[in-house]
Amino acid sequence: MVWFNIPVCAVIRSMSIGTKISLVVISIFIVFSSAVAVSVIMKGSVLSAVQNLISVTIRGKEGIPVAPDKTKLFPNENIRTVCYIQNLPPRSNVDIGDYTYYSDNTNSPEQFYDRIQHHYDFIGDRLVIGNFCAIAEGVTFIMNGANHRMEGVTTYPFNIFGGGWERVTPTLEQLPYKGDTNLGNDVWLGQNVTIMPGVTIGDGAIVASNSTVVKDIEPYTIVGGNPAKFIKKRFDEETIAMLLELKWWDQDETWLDAHLERLVSGYDSQTLRELLNSK
């Protein structure tokens, strides 16, 4: 340590200007070579993310969009069968997250609220849908207003027909109540799926077409059938834990755009750790 601090400094002071310039040029070359080596070691993954972030920054300054306009009902005017349902007229008992869409090739997707049935304000239940959910044509949400009184000999709703039968109108306390219906984030519901009252579907879950969901679904689980049953987990438990920590659906548009390719491509634990560290 003494040799480095004293004699080396003395040697440098004694050098000619030309020698010092040569030493600086050599140092720059060494630093540049090290940077190249590091980029090779990174195998392009982190480097690619940095390049994407720089690209996003430049595009943002130039006024080029880094994401579709989430405030538009039809973000792509050329595809009128898909709409961001968050931008439909609001309902007090329905919450819909950013970028969640409904697709309907038979009717206008603007009729999404028709897919929520037996949903009455006086019942008090809510439908809550997270960000980036994909809801296919024909999906139906059955809410608590569809329930009948069940403790008697019959479940027939005499009261709704009047003619004196209204005297057996049940109170809210006498009707089955399953609570709110909740969809997490990044949930994919296939065509003609039916969701029963009070169900919670976890983040990243997939429900196969024509399924009827009667109970909760864990995150990143694939289910199908009537009633919907477990098919498989999308990922191993370690990966699922990392994805739930990442919560990519809560990141801003700049972050999403910078990491878009990595979100839709093949992954490994290193990629997920890098995404977590980039938040």
Coordinates of N, CA, C and O in Angstrom, one line a residue, residues 72-151:
K72 N -59.4 5.9 -23.8 CA -60.3 5.7 -24.9 C -61.1 4.4 -24.8 O -60.6 3.4 -24.4
L73 N -62.4 4.4 -25.2 CA -63.2 3.2 -25.1 C -62.7 2.2 -26.2 O -62.5 1.0 -25.9
F74 N -62.4 2.7 -27.4 CA -61.8 1.9 -28.4 C -60.3 2.4 -28.7 O -60.1 3.3 -29.4
P75 N -59.3 1.8 -28.0 CA -58.0 2.2 -28.2 C -57.4 2.1 -29.6 O -56.6 2.8 -30.0
N76 N -57.9 1.1 -30.3 CA -57.6 0.8 -31.7 C -58.8 1.0 -32.5 O -59.7 0.1 -32.5
E77 N -59.0 2.1 -33.2 CA -60.2 2.4 -33.9 C -60.4 1.4 -35.1 O -61.6 1.3 -35.6
N78 N -59.4 0.7 -35.4 CA -59.6 -0.3 -36.5 C -60.2 -1.7 -36.0 O -60.5 -2.5 -36.7
I79 N -60.2 -1.8 -34.6 CA -60.8 -3.0 -34.0 C -61.9 -2.6 -33.1 O -61.7 -2.3 -31.9
R80 N -63.1 -2.5 -33.6 CA -64.2 -2.1 -32.8 C -64.9 -3.2 -32.1 O -66.0 -3.0 -31.5
T81 N -64.3 -4.4 -32.1 CA -64.9 -5.5 -31.3 C -64.3 -5.6 -29.9 O -64.6 -6.5 -29.2
V82 N -63.3 -4.7 -29.6 CA -62.6 -4.8 -28.4 C -62.6 -3.4 -27.7 O -62.3 -2.4 -28.4
C83 N -63.0 -3.3 -26.5 CA -63.0 -2.0 -25.8 C -62.5 -2.1 -24.4 O -62.5 -3.1 -23.8
Y84 N -61.9 -1.0 -24.0 CA -61.5 -0.8 -22.6 C -62.7 -0.5 -21.8 O -63.2 0.6 -21.8
I85 N -63.2 -1.5 -21.0 CA -64.5 -1.3 -20.3 C -64.5 -0.3 -19.2 O -65.5 0.1 -18.7
Q86 N -63.3 0.1 -18.7 CA -63.2 1.1 -17.7 C -63.8 2.4 -18.2 O -64.2 3.2 -17.3
N87 N -63.8 2.6 -19.5 CA -64.3 3.9 -20.0 C -65.8 3.9 -20.4 O -66.3 4.8 -20.9
L88 N -66.5 2.8 -20.0 CA -68.0 2.8 -20.1 C -68.5 3.7 -19.0 O -67.8 4.0 -18.0
P89 N -69.8 4.2 -19.1 CA -70.3 5.0 -18.1 C -70.2 4.3 -16.7 O -70.5 3.1 -16.6
P90 N -69.7 5.0 -15.7 CA -69.4 4.3 -14.4 C -70.7 3.8 -13.7 O -71.8 4.4 -13.9
R91 N -70.5 2.7 -13.0 CA -71.6 2.2 -12.1 C -71.0 2.2 -10.7 O -69.9 1.8 -10.5
S92 N -71.8 2.5 -9.7 CA -71.4 2.6 -8.3 C -71.0 1.3 -7.7 O -70.2 1.2 -6.8
N93 N -71.5 0.2 -8.3 CA -71.2 -1.1 -7.7 C -70.3 -2.0 -8.6 O -70.2 -3.2 -8.4
V94 N -69.6 -1.3 -9.6 CA -68.7 -2.0 -10.4 C -67.3 -1.2 -10.5 O -67.4 0.0 -10.7
D95 N -66.2 -1.9 -10.2 CA -64.9 -1.3 -10.3 C -64.1 -2.1 -11.4 O -64.0 -3.3 -11.3
I96 N -63.5 -1.3 -12.4 CA -62.8 -2.0 -13.5 C -61.4 -1.3 -13.6 O -61.3 -0.1 -13.6
G97 N -60.4 -2.1 -13.7 CA -59.0 -1.6 -13.7 C -58.6 -1.2 -15.1 O -59.3 -1.3 -16.1
D98 N -57.4 -0.6 -15.1 CA -56.8 0.0 -16.3 C -56.5 -1.2 -17.3 O -56.1 -2.3 -16.9
Y99 N -56.7 -0.9 -18.6 CA -56.4 -1.7 -19.7 C -57.2 -3.1 -19.8 O -56.9 -3.9 -20.6
T100 N -58.1 -3.2 -18.9 CA -59.0 -4.4 -19.0 C -60.0 -4.3 -20.1 O -60.6 -3.3 -20.3
Y101 N -60.1 -5.4 -20.9 CA -60.9 -5.2 -22.1 C -62.0 -6.3 -22.2 O -61.9 -7.4 -21.6
Y102 N -63.1 -6.0 -22.9 CA -64.1 -7.0 -23.2 C -64.1 -7.1 -24.7 O -64.2 -6.1 -25.4
S103 N -64.1 -8.3 -25.3 CA -64.2 -8.6 -26.7 C -65.5 -9.3 -27.1 O -65.9 -10.2 -26.4
D104 N -66.2 -8.7 -28.1 CA -67.4 -9.3 -28.5 C -67.6 -9.2 -30.0 O -67.7 -8.0 -30.5
N105 N -67.5 -10.3 -30.7 CA -67.7 -10.3 -32.2 C -69.1 -10.4 -32.7 O -69.4 -10.2 -33.9
T106 N -70.0 -10.6 -31.8 CA -71.5 -10.8 -32.1 C -72.2 -9.5 -31.8 O -73.0 -9.0 -32.7
N107 N -72.0 -8.9 -30.7 CA -72.7 -7.7 -30.3 C -71.6 -6.7 -30.0 O -70.4 -7.0 -29.9
S108 N -72.0 -5.4 -29.8 CA -71.0 -4.4 -29.5 C -70.4 -4.7 -28.1 O -71.2 -4.9 -27.2
P109 N -69.1 -4.6 -27.9 CA -68.5 -4.7 -26.6 C -69.0 -3.6 -25.6 O -68.8 -3.8 -24.4
E110 N -69.6 -2.6 -26.2 CA -70.1 -1.5 -25.3 C -71.3 -2.1 -24.4 O -71.7 -1.4 -23.5
Q111 N -71.8 -3.2 -24.8 CA -72.9 -3.8 -24.0 C -72.4 -4.7 -22.9 O -73.1 -5.6 -22.4
F112 N -71.2 -4.5 -22.5 CA -70.6 -5.3 -21.4 C -71.5 -5.4 -20.2 O -71.6 -6.5 -19.6
Y113 N -72.1 -4.3 -19.8 CA -72.9 -4.3 -18.5 C -74.0 -5.3 -18.6 O -74.5 -5.8 -17.6
D114 N -74.5 -5.7 -19.8 CA -75.5 -6.7 -20.0 C -75.0 -8.0 -19.5 O -75.8 -9.0 -19.3
R115 N -73.7 -8.2 -19.5 CA -73.1 -9.5 -19.0 C -73.1 -9.6 -17.5 O -72.7 -10.7 -17.0
I116 N -73.5 -8.6 -16.8 CA -73.5 -8.6 -15.3 C -75.0 -8.7 -15.0 O -75.8 -7.8 -15.1
Q117 N -75.4 -9.8 -14.5 CA -76.8 -10.1 -14.3 C -77.2 -10.2 -12.8 O -76.4 -10.6 -12.0
H118 N -78.5 -9.8 -12.5 CA -79.0 -9.8 -11.2 C -78.2 -9.0 -10.2 O -77.9 -9.4 -9.1
H119 N -77.8 -7.8 -10.7 CA -76.9 -7.0 -9.8 C -77.7 -5.7 -9.4 O -77.9 -4.8 -10.2
Y120 N -78.2 -5.8 -8.2 CA -79.1 -4.7 -7.7 C -78.4 -3.9 -6.6 O -77.8 -4.5 -5.7
D121 N -78.6 -2.6 -6.6 CA -77.9 -1.8 -5.6 C -78.3 -2.1 -4.2 O -77.5 -2.1 -3.3
F122 N -79.6 -2.5 -4.0 CA -80.1 -2.8 -2.6 C -79.5 -4.0 -2.0 O -79.5 -4.2 -0.8
I123 N -78.9 -4.9 -2.8 CA -78.3 -6.1 -2.3 C -76.9 -5.7 -1.7 O -76.5 -6.3 -0.6
G124 N -76.2 -4.8 -2.3 CA -74.9 -4.3 -1.8 C -73.7 -5.0 -2.2 O -72.6 -4.6 -1.8
D125 N -73.8 -5.9 -3.1 CA -72.5 -6.6 -3.6 C -71.9 -5.8 -4.7 O -72.5 -5.1 -5.4
R126 N -70.6 -6.1 -4.9 CA -69.8 -5.3 -5.9 C -69.1 -6.3 -6.8 O -68.7 -7.4 -6.4
L127 N -68.9 -5.9 -8.0 CA -68.0 -6.6 -9.0 C -66.7 -5.8 -9.1 O -66.8 -4.6 -9.5
V128 N -65.6 -6.4 -8.8 CA -64.3 -5.7 -8.8 C -63.4 -6.5 -9.8 O -63.1 -7.7 -9.6
I129 N -62.9 -5.8 -10.8 CA -62.0 -6.4 -11.8 C -60.7 -5.6 -11.9 O -60.7 -4.4 -11.9
G130 N -59.6 -6.3 -11.8 CA -58.3 -5.7 -11.8 C -57.8 -5.2 -13.1 O -58.6 -5.1 -14.1
N131 N -56.5 -4.9 -13.2 CA -55.9 -4.3 -14.4 C -55.5 -5.5 -15.4 O -55.2 -6.6 -15.0
F132 N -55.5 -5.1 -16.7 CA -55.0 -6.0 -17.7 C -55.7 -7.3 -17.8 O -55.1 -8.4 -18.1
C133 N -57.0 -7.3 -17.5 CA -57.8 -8.6 -17.7 C -58.3 -8.7 -19.1 O -58.6 -7.7 -19.7
A134 N -58.4 -9.9 -19.6 CA -58.9 -10.2 -20.9 C -60.2 -11.0 -20.8 O -60.2 -12.2 -20.3
I135 N -61.3 -10.4 -21.1 CA -62.6 -11.0 -21.0 C -63.2 -11.2 -22.3 O -63.5 -10.3 -23.1
A136 N -63.5 -12.5 -22.6 CA -63.9 -12.9 -24.0 C -65.4 -12.8 -24.1 O -66.2 -12.7 -23.1
E137 N -65.9 -12.9 -25.3 CA -67.3 -12.8 -25.7 C -68.1 -13.9 -24.9 O -67.7 -15.0 -24.7
G138 N -69.3 -13.4 -24.4 CA -70.2 -14.3 -23.8 C -70.0 -14.6 -22.3 O -70.7 -15.3 -21.6
V139 N -68.9 -14.0 -21.7 CA -68.7 -14.1 -20.3 C -69.9 -13.5 -19.5 O -70.4 -12.5 -19.8
T140 N -70.3 -14.3 -18.5 CA -71.5 -13.8 -17.7 C -71.1 -13.8 -16.2 O -70.6 -14.8 -15.7
F141 N -71.4 -12.7 -15.5 CA -71.3 -12.6 -14.1 C -72.6 -12.7 -13.4 O -73.5 -11.8 -13.6
I142 N -72.9 -13.8 -12.7 CA -74.1 -13.9 -11.9 C -73.9 -13.3 -10.5 O -73.0 -13.8 -9.8
M143 N -74.7 -12.3 -10.2 CA -74.5 -11.6 -8.9 C -75.5 -12.1 -7.9 O -76.4 -13.0 -8.2
N144 N -75.4 -11.7 -6.6 CA -76.2 -12.2 -5.5 C -77.7 -12.0 -5.7 O -78.4 -12.8 -5.0
G145 N -78.1 -11.1 -6.5 CA -79.5 -10.9 -6.7 C -80.2 -12.1 -7.3 O -81.5 -12.1 -7.3
A146 N -79.5 -13.0 -7.8 CA -80.1 -14.2 -8.5 C -80.5 -15.3 -7.4 O -81.2 -16.2 -7.8
N147 N -80.0 -15.1 -6.2 CA -80.3 -16.2 -5.2 C -81.7 -16.2 -4.7 O -82.4 -15.2 -4.6
H148 N -82.2 -17.4 -4.4 CA -83.5 -17.6 -3.8 C -83.4 -18.0 -2.4 O -82.4 -18.6 -2.0
R149 N -84.5 -17.8 -1.6 CA -84.5 -18.3 -0.3 C -84.5 -19.8 -0.3 O -85.2 -20.4 -1.1
M150 N -83.7 -20.4 0.6 CA -83.4 -21.8 0.5 C -83.8 -22.6 1.7 O -83.7 -23.9 1.7
E151 N -84.2 -22.0 2.8 CA -84.4 -22.8 4.1 C -85.8 -23.4 4.1 O -86.0 -24.3 5.0

